[in-house]
Coordinates of C-alpha atoms in Angstrom, one line a residue:
M1 CA 88.9 89.9 117.5
F2 CA 89.1 87.3 120.4
T3 CA 87.2 89.1 123.5
T4 CA 87.1 88.1 127.8
N5 CA 84.5 89.5 130.0
F6 CA 87.4 90.7 131.6
G7 CA 88.9 94.2 132.4
S8 CA 90.1 96.5 134.6
L9 CA 87.1 96.5 137.2
D10 CA 87.9 92.7 138.1
T11 CA 89.9 93.2 140.4
S12 CA 87.3 91.4 144.1
F13 CA 86.2 87.8 142.5
V14 CA 87.1 84.6 144.1
P15 CA 89.6 82.4 142.7
L16 CA 89.2 79.0 141.2
G17 CA 89.4 76.5 143.4
E18 CA 88.8 78.8 146.4
S19 CA 85.7 79.8 148.1
E20 CA 86.3 83.5 149.6
F21 CA 86.5 86.2 147.6
Q22 CA 90.2 87.9 147.0
T23 CA 91.2 91.5 146.4
F24 CA 94.2 91.3 143.4
P25 CA 96.3 95.1 142.4
E26 CA 95.0 97.7 140.5
G27 CA 96.0 96.9 137.1
I28 CA 96.0 93.8 136.7
A29 CA 93.7 92.8 133.4
H30 CA 96.1 95.0 131.4
F31 CA 99.4 93.9 133.2
L32 CA 97.6 90.7 132.1
E33 CA 97.2 91.7 128.5
H34 CA 100.4 93.1 128.0
K35 CA 102.0 90.0 128.9
L36 CA 100.3 86.7 126.8
F37 CA 102.2 88.2 123.8
E38 CA 105.4 87.3 126.0
K39 CA 106.5 84.0 125.5
E40 CA 108.9 81.2 125.9
E41 CA 110.4 81.2 122.2
G42 CA 110.4 85.4 121.8
D43 CA 107.7 88.4 121.5
V44 CA 103.9 87.1 119.7
M45 CA 103.7 89.8 117.7
Y46 CA 107.0 89.3 115.2
K47 CA 104.6 86.1 113.7
F48 CA 102.1 88.0 113.2
G49 CA 104.7 90.0 110.6
A50 CA 105.9 87.4 109.4
L51 CA 102.5 86.0 108.6
G52 CA 101.2 89.4 106.8
A53 CA 99.5 90.8 109.7
Q54 CA 99.2 93.3 112.2
T55 CA 97.9 92.8 115.5
N56 CA 97.3 95.0 118.6
A57 CA 95.0 94.6 121.8
F58 CA 93.1 97.0 124.8
T59 CA 91.6 97.1 128.4
S60 CA 88.3 98.6 129.0
F61 CA 86.6 98.5 132.5
S62 CA 84.8 95.2 131.7
R63 CA 87.2 93.6 128.8
T64 CA 89.9 92.5 127.2
S65 CA 90.7 91.8 123.3
Y66 CA 92.9 90.5 121.0
L67 CA 92.9 91.0 117.2
F68 CA 94.7 90.8 114.5
S69 CA 93.8 91.9 110.7
T70 CA 95.3 90.8 107.6
R71 CA 95.1 90.2 104.2
E72 CA 96.3 86.6 104.0
N73 CA 96.4 83.9 105.5
S74 CA 93.8 84.2 107.5
Y75 CA 93.7 81.0 108.6
E76 CA 97.2 81.1 110.1
C77 CA 96.4 84.3 111.9
T78 CA 93.1 82.8 113.4
E79 CA 94.4 80.0 114.7
L80 CA 97.3 82.3 116.4
L81 CA 95.5 83.6 117.9
L82 CA 93.4 81.7 119.2
D83 CA 96.9 79.3 120.9
F84 CA 98.7 82.3 121.7
V85 CA 95.8 83.8 124.3
Q86 CA 94.8 80.5 125.6
K87 CA 98.3 79.4 125.8
P88 CA 100.1 81.5 128.7
Y89 CA 103.8 82.2 130.0
F90 CA 104.3 84.6 133.0
T91 CA 107.6 83.8 134.4
K92 CA 108.6 86.0 138.2
E93 CA 111.7 87.2 135.0
N94 CA 109.4 88.0 132.7
V95 CA 106.7 90.1 135.3
E96 CA 109.5 92.3 136.2
K97 CA 110.6 93.3 132.7
E98 CA 106.8 94.2 131.9
Q99 CA 106.5 96.0 135.5
G100 CA 108.5 99.1 134.4
I101 CA 107.4 98.6 130.5
I102 CA 104.1 99.5 131.9
Q103 CA 105.3 102.3 134.9
Q104 CA 106.8 103.9 131.9
E105 CA 103.5 104.0 130.0
I106 CA 101.8 104.8 132.8
Q107 CA 103.6 108.1 133.2
M108 CA 103.0 109.0 130.0
Y109 CA 98.9 108.9 130.4
Q110 CA 100.0 111.6 133.4
D111 CA 101.7 113.8 131.2
D112 CA 98.3 114.0 128.7
S113 CA 96.2 116.5 130.1
D114 CA 93.2 115.8 128.6
W115 CA 93.3 111.7 129.9
R116 CA 93.5 113.6 133.6
L117 CA 90.2 115.7 133.3
F118 CA 88.8 112.3 132.7
A119 CA 90.2 110.1 134.2
G120 CA 90.5 113.1 137.6
L121 CA 86.5 113.3 137.1
L122 CA 85.8 110.1 137.8
E123 CA 87.9 109.3 140.4
K124 CA 85.5 112.1 142.0
M125 CA 82.2 110.2 140.6
Y126 CA 83.1 106.5 142.2
P127 CA 85.3 107.7 145.1
D128 CA 86.7 104.6 147.2
S129 CA 85.9 102.3 143.2
P130 CA 87.7 100.3 140.3
L131 CA 86.2 103.0 138.4
A132 CA 87.9 105.3 140.3
A133 CA 91.4 104.1 139.3
D134 CA 92.8 103.8 136.4
I135 CA 92.7 100.6 133.6
A136 CA 96.7 100.5 133.9
G137 CA 97.3 100.9 137.8
T138 CA 99.5 102.7 140.0
P139 CA 103.2 101.9 139.7
A140 CA 103.0 100.6 143.1
T141 CA 100.1 98.7 142.4
I142 CA 102.0 97.1 139.1
N143 CA 105.1 97.1 141.4
A144 CA 102.8 94.2 143.5
I145 CA 101.6 92.5 141.0
T146 CA 103.5 88.6 140.8
A147 CA 103.2 85.6 138.1
D148 CA 101.0 84.1 140.9
D149 CA 97.8 86.0 140.7
L150 CA 98.7 86.5 137.4
Y151 CA 97.3 82.8 136.8
K152 CA 95.0 83.6 139.1
N153 CA 92.9 85.6 137.2
Y154 CA 94.2 83.8 134.0
E155 CA 92.5 80.6 135.0
V156 CA 89.1 82.8 135.7
F157 CA 88.7 85.1 133.2
Y158 CA 90.8 83.5 130.1
H159 CA 87.7 80.3 130.1
P160 CA 86.6 79.8 126.9
K161 CA 82.9 80.2 128.7
N162 CA 83.9 83.5 129.5
M163 CA 85.5 84.8 126.2
N164 CA 84.1 85.9 122.5
L165 CA 85.7 84.6 119.5
F166 CA 84.3 87.1 116.1
L167 CA 85.7 87.0 112.7
T168 CA 85.0 88.8 109.5
G169 CA 86.1 89.2 106.2
P170 CA 86.3 87.4 103.0
F171 CA 86.3 83.5 103.9
D172 CA 84.1 80.4 103.8
I173 CA 82.0 80.9 107.5
E174 CA 81.0 77.0 107.6
M175 CA 85.0 76.1 107.0
M176 CA 86.4 78.6 109.6
S177 CA 83.7 77.7 112.5
D178 CA 84.9 74.3 111.3
F179 CA 89.1 75.9 111.9
V180 CA 88.3 77.1 115.2
R181 CA 85.8 73.9 116.5
S182 CA 88.8 71.2 115.5
N183 CA 91.3 74.0 117.3
Q184 CA 89.7 74.2 120.5
A185 CA 88.6 70.5 120.1
K186 CA 92.4 69.7 120.8
K187 CA 92.5 71.5 123.8
D188 CA 91.6 71.4 128.3
F189 CA 89.9 73.7 129.8
A190 CA 89.5 73.0 133.8
D191 CA 85.7 73.1 134.6
L192 CA 84.2 77.1 135.2
A193 CA 81.7 77.9 137.9
E194 CA 79.8 81.0 137.1
I195 CA 82.2 84.0 138.5
Q196 CA 81.6 85.3 141.4
R197 CA 82.9 89.4 141.1
K198 CA 82.5 91.7 143.8
E199 CA 79.8 95.0 143.6
I200 CA 81.2 97.9 142.3
K201 CA 79.9 100.2 145.0
A202 CA 81.0 103.8 145.2
S203 CA 81.4 106.1 148.2
E204 CA 79.6 109.8 147.5
P205 CA 80.7 111.2 144.6
I206 CA 82.9 114.4 145.7
S207 CA 82.7 117.9 143.7
G208 CA 84.0 121.0 142.6
E209 CA 87.7 120.4 142.9
S210 CA 90.1 120.5 140.5
L211 CA 93.7 120.4 139.6
E212 CA 97.2 122.6 138.7
L213 CA 98.6 121.1 136.1
E214 CA 101.5 123.2 133.1
V215 CA 98.2 124.0 130.8
A216 CA 97.2 127.0 128.3
M217 CA 93.1 127.6 129.7
P218 CA 90.9 125.7 132.6
K219 CA 89.7 122.1 131.1
F220 CA 85.9 122.0 132.9
A221 CA 84.8 118.3 133.0
L222 CA 80.5 117.5 134.0
G223 CA 80.2 114.5 135.5
L224 CA 76.3 112.8 135.0
R225 CA 76.4 109.4 137.0
G226 CA 74.0 107.5 137.0
E227 CA 71.7 105.6 140.4
D228 CA 68.8 104.9 138.1
Q229 CA 67.9 101.0 137.5
L230 CA 69.1 99.5 134.1
S231 CA 66.5 96.6 132.8
S232 CA 67.6 93.9 132.7
D233 CA 65.8 93.7 128.6
S234 CA 68.6 94.1 126.0
K235 CA 67.2 96.1 123.7
T236 CA 65.4 98.3 126.2
L237 CA 69.2 98.6 127.4
F238 CA 69.4 99.4 123.7
K239 CA 66.9 102.5 123.1
Y240 CA 68.4 103.3 126.9
K241 CA 71.6 104.0 126.1
L242 CA 70.6 105.2 122.1
A243 CA 67.8 107.8 123.5
N244 CA 70.1 109.4 126.5
Q245 CA 72.6 110.2 123.6
L246 CA 70.1 111.4 121.1
F247 CA 68.8 113.6 124.4
L248 CA 72.6 115.4 126.0
D249 CA 72.8 115.2 121.2
L250 CA 69.6 117.3 120.6
L251 CA 70.6 120.1 124.0
F252 CA 73.9 120.1 123.3
G253 CA 75.5 119.0 119.5
R254 CA 76.7 121.0 116.7
T255 CA 73.1 121.5 115.1
S256 CA 71.5 122.5 118.1
Q257 CA 71.1 126.9 118.7
R258 CA 72.8 126.8 121.9
Y259 CA 76.5 124.9 121.0
E260 CA 76.4 127.5 118.3
E261 CA 75.6 130.2 121.1
L262 CA 78.1 129.0 123.8
Y263 CA 79.9 128.8 121.3
N264 CA 80.5 132.6 119.8
S265 CA 80.1 133.3 123.6
G266 CA 83.3 132.4 123.7
L267 CA 82.7 130.0 126.4
I268 CA 83.0 126.6 124.5
D269 CA 85.9 126.1 121.5
D270 CA 85.6 123.2 118.9
S271 CA 87.6 121.1 122.3
F272 CA 83.6 121.1 124.2
G273 CA 81.9 116.8 123.4
F274 CA 80.6 114.6 125.6
S275 CA 79.0 110.9 125.8
F276 CA 77.2 108.3 127.2
D277 CA 78.8 105.3 128.5
L278 CA 76.9 102.6 129.7
D279 CA 77.5 98.7 131.0
K280 CA 76.2 96.7 133.3
R281 CA 77.6 97.9 136.5
F282 CA 77.8 101.6 135.6
H283 CA 76.4 104.2 133.7
F284 CA 76.9 108.3 133.4
A285 CA 77.3 111.2 130.9
V286 CA 80.2 113.1 131.0
L287 CA 80.5 116.5 129.1
T288 CA 83.3 118.6 129.0
A289 CA 85.8 121.4 127.0
D290 CA 88.2 124.1 127.6
T291 CA 87.1 127.0 128.8
E292 CA 88.1 130.7 130.9
N293 CA 84.7 130.8 132.1
P294 CA 83.9 127.4 133.9
Q295 CA 81.9 127.8 137.0
I296 CA 80.0 129.3 134.1
L297 CA 79.8 126.6 131.9
G298 CA 78.6 124.2 134.5
Q299 CA 76.1 126.2 136.0
T300 CA 75.0 127.0 131.7
L301 CA 75.0 122.7 131.5
Q302 CA 72.8 122.2 134.6
E303 CA 70.6 125.0 133.8
A304 CA 70.3 122.7 130.5
I305 CA 69.7 119.4 131.3
K306 CA 67.5 121.1 133.8
S307 CA 64.8 122.9 131.9
Y308 CA 65.4 120.3 128.4
K309 CA 61.6 119.8 128.4
I310 CA 61.2 123.7 126.9
D311 CA 64.4 124.0 125.3
R312 CA 63.8 124.4 121.5
D313 CA 65.9 121.9 120.2
F314 CA 64.2 119.3 122.4
S315 CA 61.9 119.1 119.5
E316 CA 60.8 116.5 116.2
E317 CA 62.0 118.2 113.8
H318 CA 65.6 118.5 115.1
L319 CA 65.5 115.3 116.5
D320 CA 64.7 113.8 112.7
L321 CA 68.0 115.0 111.7
L322 CA 70.3 114.1 114.4
K323 CA 68.2 110.4 113.6
R324 CA 69.3 111.3 109.7
E325 CA 72.4 111.6 110.7
M326 CA 73.5 109.2 113.4
L327 CA 72.2 106.4 110.5
G328 CA 74.8 108.7 107.4
D329 CA 77.6 107.7 110.3
Y330 CA 76.1 104.3 111.5
F331 CA 75.4 102.7 107.0
S332 CA 80.1 104.2 106.8
S333 CA 81.0 102.8 110.0
L334 CA 80.4 99.6 107.9
N335 CA 84.1 100.3 105.5
S336 CA 85.7 99.4 108.6
L337 CA 85.7 95.5 109.7
E338 CA 87.8 96.7 113.3
Y339 CA 84.7 98.8 114.0
I340 CA 82.0 95.8 113.6
A341 CA 83.8 93.3 115.6
N342 CA 84.3 95.9 118.8
Q343 CA 80.7 95.9 118.8
F344 CA 79.7 92.9 118.2
S345 CA 82.7 91.5 120.8
S346 CA 80.8 94.1 123.5
E347 CA 78.1 91.9 124.6
I348 CA 76.0 93.8 126.3
Y349 CA 72.6 93.3 125.1
G350 CA 72.5 89.7 124.5
D351 CA 70.6 89.1 121.6
L352 CA 70.9 92.0 119.9
T353 CA 73.6 93.2 117.1
F354 CA 75.4 95.8 115.6
F355 CA 72.9 95.0 112.4
D356 CA 69.7 96.1 114.8
F357 CA 70.4 99.3 114.7
P358 CA 69.1 100.3 112.5
E359 CA 65.0 99.5 112.9
I360 CA 66.3 100.5 116.9
L361 CA 66.4 104.0 115.4
K362 CA 63.8 104.4 113.7
E363 CA 61.6 102.9 116.6
L364 CA 62.6 105.8 119.4
S365 CA 60.6 108.8 119.4
L366 CA 61.3 111.6 120.7
S367 CA 58.0 110.9 123.8
E368 CA 60.8 107.7 124.4
I369 CA 63.4 109.9 124.4
E370 CA 62.5 112.0 127.2
K371 CA 61.0 109.3 129.1
F372 CA 64.7 107.7 129.1
A373 CA 66.1 110.9 129.6
D374 CA 63.5 112.0 132.9
Q375 CA 64.6 107.6 134.9
F376 CA 68.3 109.2 134.6
I377 CA 67.7 112.6 135.3
S378 CA 66.2 111.6 137.8
E379 CA 68.3 109.6 140.3
M380 CA 72.2 111.1 138.6
K381 CA 75.0 112.5 141.2
K382 CA 76.9 115.7 139.4
V383 CA 79.9 116.3 139.6
E384 CA 82.1 118.3 138.5
F385 CA 86.2 118.6 138.5
T386 CA 88.2 120.7 137.0
I387 CA 92.2 121.9 135.8
L388 CA 93.7 124.9 136.5
P389 CA 97.1 126.2 134.8
K390 CA 99.6 126.6 137.1

């Protein structure tokens, strides 16, 4: 997995050799991800296929990753991965061709009500900021992208200083390391100073909005926008995220009495879910459900968060159960090389790695969870967003 610390949020930065900030069209990171597969001699995916490998790529808010998996030709595939990502080929013609393809992809997501719920919630949680925009952009912003724009973004964010390569599998580590070093030694890279990215500033959130779509039942989302100051210490940050994930699980997970009551009363069904997302530049919690009573569900969830300290599910016994379940999921995830590579490539937690997880989980106490939950709750801003049947 070859990853650059560049995602949909990075639309305003100082280009190489310039001194002023420049803002580029929304969706450019995702567009660039698509374009790197296309070379003058054809699509790189066919080359991976000929080597017996599968390849893919994805763009998130803060990173773009290119990956392959294979049972053979691991050195040839590694070389191909490094070479195709580090050799851009953008022309007016191939940019125009891609614009149509990505516009179709954007349209496909417009028909996905669950995606519209999440995207709509983010738009209301972080108005007037890159987080409010779709990762893929809009038809209008995609049409505005030029080959020159792509090169300017590539020159800054696809420099080795801003990237990491993670390989996992049955190979000799020293031999593979030498192979990668040899590949990089043949290439010339311009000097890159520290990347200057614009800070993300959002307007006040907008709550209580709704959207009508062709759905059978209302879809409800509660967003909790984190406003508290995050620690710069890697271990504290790791604990903060883990503590708030466990906090939500204690109150609303499938082992909680509240989940059972909400389910039996018909307020939620199997679609109910929640997550806690954290990046160096933002953090938020999201709870979603298909429900006939979005207003009552919203009130119930918010009251539960407000009075969590006296909640019967917020207990040492329940935490012990969740920790064991989480540890089981962790060991199960070690069967997936792609999952391991994903965790190592995120680069949020400095020197800590995926393998530090069991020890940190073991250390985390109920009182620490309470401390980190209080930190998040005391400053957070609440947003409700609903999709209603037409």
